[in-house]
XYZ file of C-alpha atoms in Angstrom:
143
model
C 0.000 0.000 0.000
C 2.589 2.500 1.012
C 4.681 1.482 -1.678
C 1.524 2.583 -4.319
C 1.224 6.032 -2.436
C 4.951 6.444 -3.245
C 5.164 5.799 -6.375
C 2.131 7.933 -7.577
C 3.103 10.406 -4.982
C 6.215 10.604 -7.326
C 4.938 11.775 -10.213
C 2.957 14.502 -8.264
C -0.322 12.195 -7.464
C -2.998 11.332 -5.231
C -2.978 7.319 -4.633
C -5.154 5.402 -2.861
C -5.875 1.887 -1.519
C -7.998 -0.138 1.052
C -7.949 -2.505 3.782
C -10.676 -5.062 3.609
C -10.735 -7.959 6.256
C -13.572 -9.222 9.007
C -14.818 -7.948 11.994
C -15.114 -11.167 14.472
C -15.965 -10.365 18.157
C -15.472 -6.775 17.826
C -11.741 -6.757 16.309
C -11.735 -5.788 12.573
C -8.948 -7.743 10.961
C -7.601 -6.576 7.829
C -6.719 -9.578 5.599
C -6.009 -8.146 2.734
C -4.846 -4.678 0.628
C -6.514 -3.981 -2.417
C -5.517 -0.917 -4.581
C -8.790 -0.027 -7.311
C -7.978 1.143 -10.293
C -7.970 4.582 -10.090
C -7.851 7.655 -12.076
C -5.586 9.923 -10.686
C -6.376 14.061 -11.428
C -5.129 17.125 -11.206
C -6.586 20.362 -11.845
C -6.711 24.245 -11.069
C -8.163 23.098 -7.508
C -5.718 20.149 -6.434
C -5.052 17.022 -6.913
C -6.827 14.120 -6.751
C -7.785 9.892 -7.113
C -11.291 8.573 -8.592
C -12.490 5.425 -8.529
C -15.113 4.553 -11.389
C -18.693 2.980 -10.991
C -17.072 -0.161 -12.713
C -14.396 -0.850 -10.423
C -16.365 0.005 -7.382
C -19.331 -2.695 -8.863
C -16.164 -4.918 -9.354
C -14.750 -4.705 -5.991
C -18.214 -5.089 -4.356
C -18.682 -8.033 -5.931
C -15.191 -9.653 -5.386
C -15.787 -8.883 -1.428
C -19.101 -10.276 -1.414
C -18.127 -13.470 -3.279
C -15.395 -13.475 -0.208
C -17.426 -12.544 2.480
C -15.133 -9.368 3.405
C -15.805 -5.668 3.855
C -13.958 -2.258 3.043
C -12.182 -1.361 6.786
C -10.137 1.404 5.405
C -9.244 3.669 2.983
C -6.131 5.056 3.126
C -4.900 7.938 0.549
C -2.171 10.533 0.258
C -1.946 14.487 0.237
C 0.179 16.485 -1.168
C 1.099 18.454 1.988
C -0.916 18.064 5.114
C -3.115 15.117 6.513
C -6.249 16.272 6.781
C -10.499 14.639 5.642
C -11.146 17.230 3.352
C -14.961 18.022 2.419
C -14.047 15.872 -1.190
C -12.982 13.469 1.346
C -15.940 13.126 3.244
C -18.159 13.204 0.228
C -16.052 10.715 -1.835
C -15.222 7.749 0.212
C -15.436 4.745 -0.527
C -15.814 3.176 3.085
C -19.666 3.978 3.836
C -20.133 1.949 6.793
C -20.346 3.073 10.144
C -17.375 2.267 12.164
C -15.099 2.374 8.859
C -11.618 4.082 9.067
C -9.614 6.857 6.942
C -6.680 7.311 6.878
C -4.523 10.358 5.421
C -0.782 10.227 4.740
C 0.557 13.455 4.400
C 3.561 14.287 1.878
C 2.776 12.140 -1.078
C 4.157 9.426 1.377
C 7.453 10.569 1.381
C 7.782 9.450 4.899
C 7.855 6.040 6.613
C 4.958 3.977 6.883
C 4.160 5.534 10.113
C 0.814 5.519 12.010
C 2.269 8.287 13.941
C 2.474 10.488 10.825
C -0.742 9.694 9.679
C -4.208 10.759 10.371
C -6.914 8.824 11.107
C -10.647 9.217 10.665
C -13.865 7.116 11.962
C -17.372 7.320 10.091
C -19.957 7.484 13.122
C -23.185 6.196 12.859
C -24.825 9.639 11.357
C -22.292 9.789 8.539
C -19.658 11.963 9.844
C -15.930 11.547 9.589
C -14.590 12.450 13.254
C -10.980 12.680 13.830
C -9.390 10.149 15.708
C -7.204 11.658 18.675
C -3.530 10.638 17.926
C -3.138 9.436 21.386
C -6.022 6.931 19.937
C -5.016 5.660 17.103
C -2.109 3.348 18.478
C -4.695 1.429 20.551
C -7.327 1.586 17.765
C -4.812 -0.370 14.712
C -2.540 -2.343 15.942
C 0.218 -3.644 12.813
C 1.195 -7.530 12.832
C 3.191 -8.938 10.187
């Protein structure tokens, strides 16, 4: 995944990928990393990464057929690490309880939870920031 938001953070891009898995007993386990096809943008406003109706019908069906669910998505800025409103409107992680979250700098930094910010969807459709002091006890990494 990070290695995706590199490379397309290289040539001055947007990338972005998921975490699909199970949720069993309350812990969400991520058993897989999927990066959609995407169509990476840029124009007068920014820069950006869609995903079209095709590949989003594809992917649904692929996780149904396994019997997994979107987690995460997790995309790059240029700069900062912030949900912007494009963000919020955009995602591709609808369910409640799903997570977001934004690596700053194209990715030019470590894979690093600590660099990165994290958002939850709550049950009214919000993305709410995820205190930092959070986030270590919310994902925990195991090879």
């Amino acid at each position: 995944m990070h290695a995706h938001l590199v490379e397309v953070g290289r040539s001055g891009y947007e990338g972005l990928g998921l975490w699909v898995g199970r949720i069993r007993a309350g812990t969400a386990t991520v058993e897989r990393a999927l990066i959609p096809e995407q169509r990476l943008i840029r124009g007068p406003a920014g820069v950006g990464v869609l995903v079209d109706g095709a590949e989003l019908h594809r992917i649904n069906v692929w996780l149904f057929d396994n019997g997994l669910r979107i987690l995460a998505q997790i995309h790059s800025h240029p700069t900062d690490a912030y949900h912007s409103d494009t963000d919020d409107d955009n995602a591709l992680a609808t369910t409640a309880g799903s997570l977001s979250l934004v690596v700053p700098d194209f990715a030019r930094g470590p894979a690093d939870l600590s660099q990165t910010v994290v958002y939850r969807l709550n049950g009214a459709g919000n993305w709410l920031p995820v205190p930092a002091e959070d986030v270590s006890r919310l994902i925990e990494i195991v090879d």
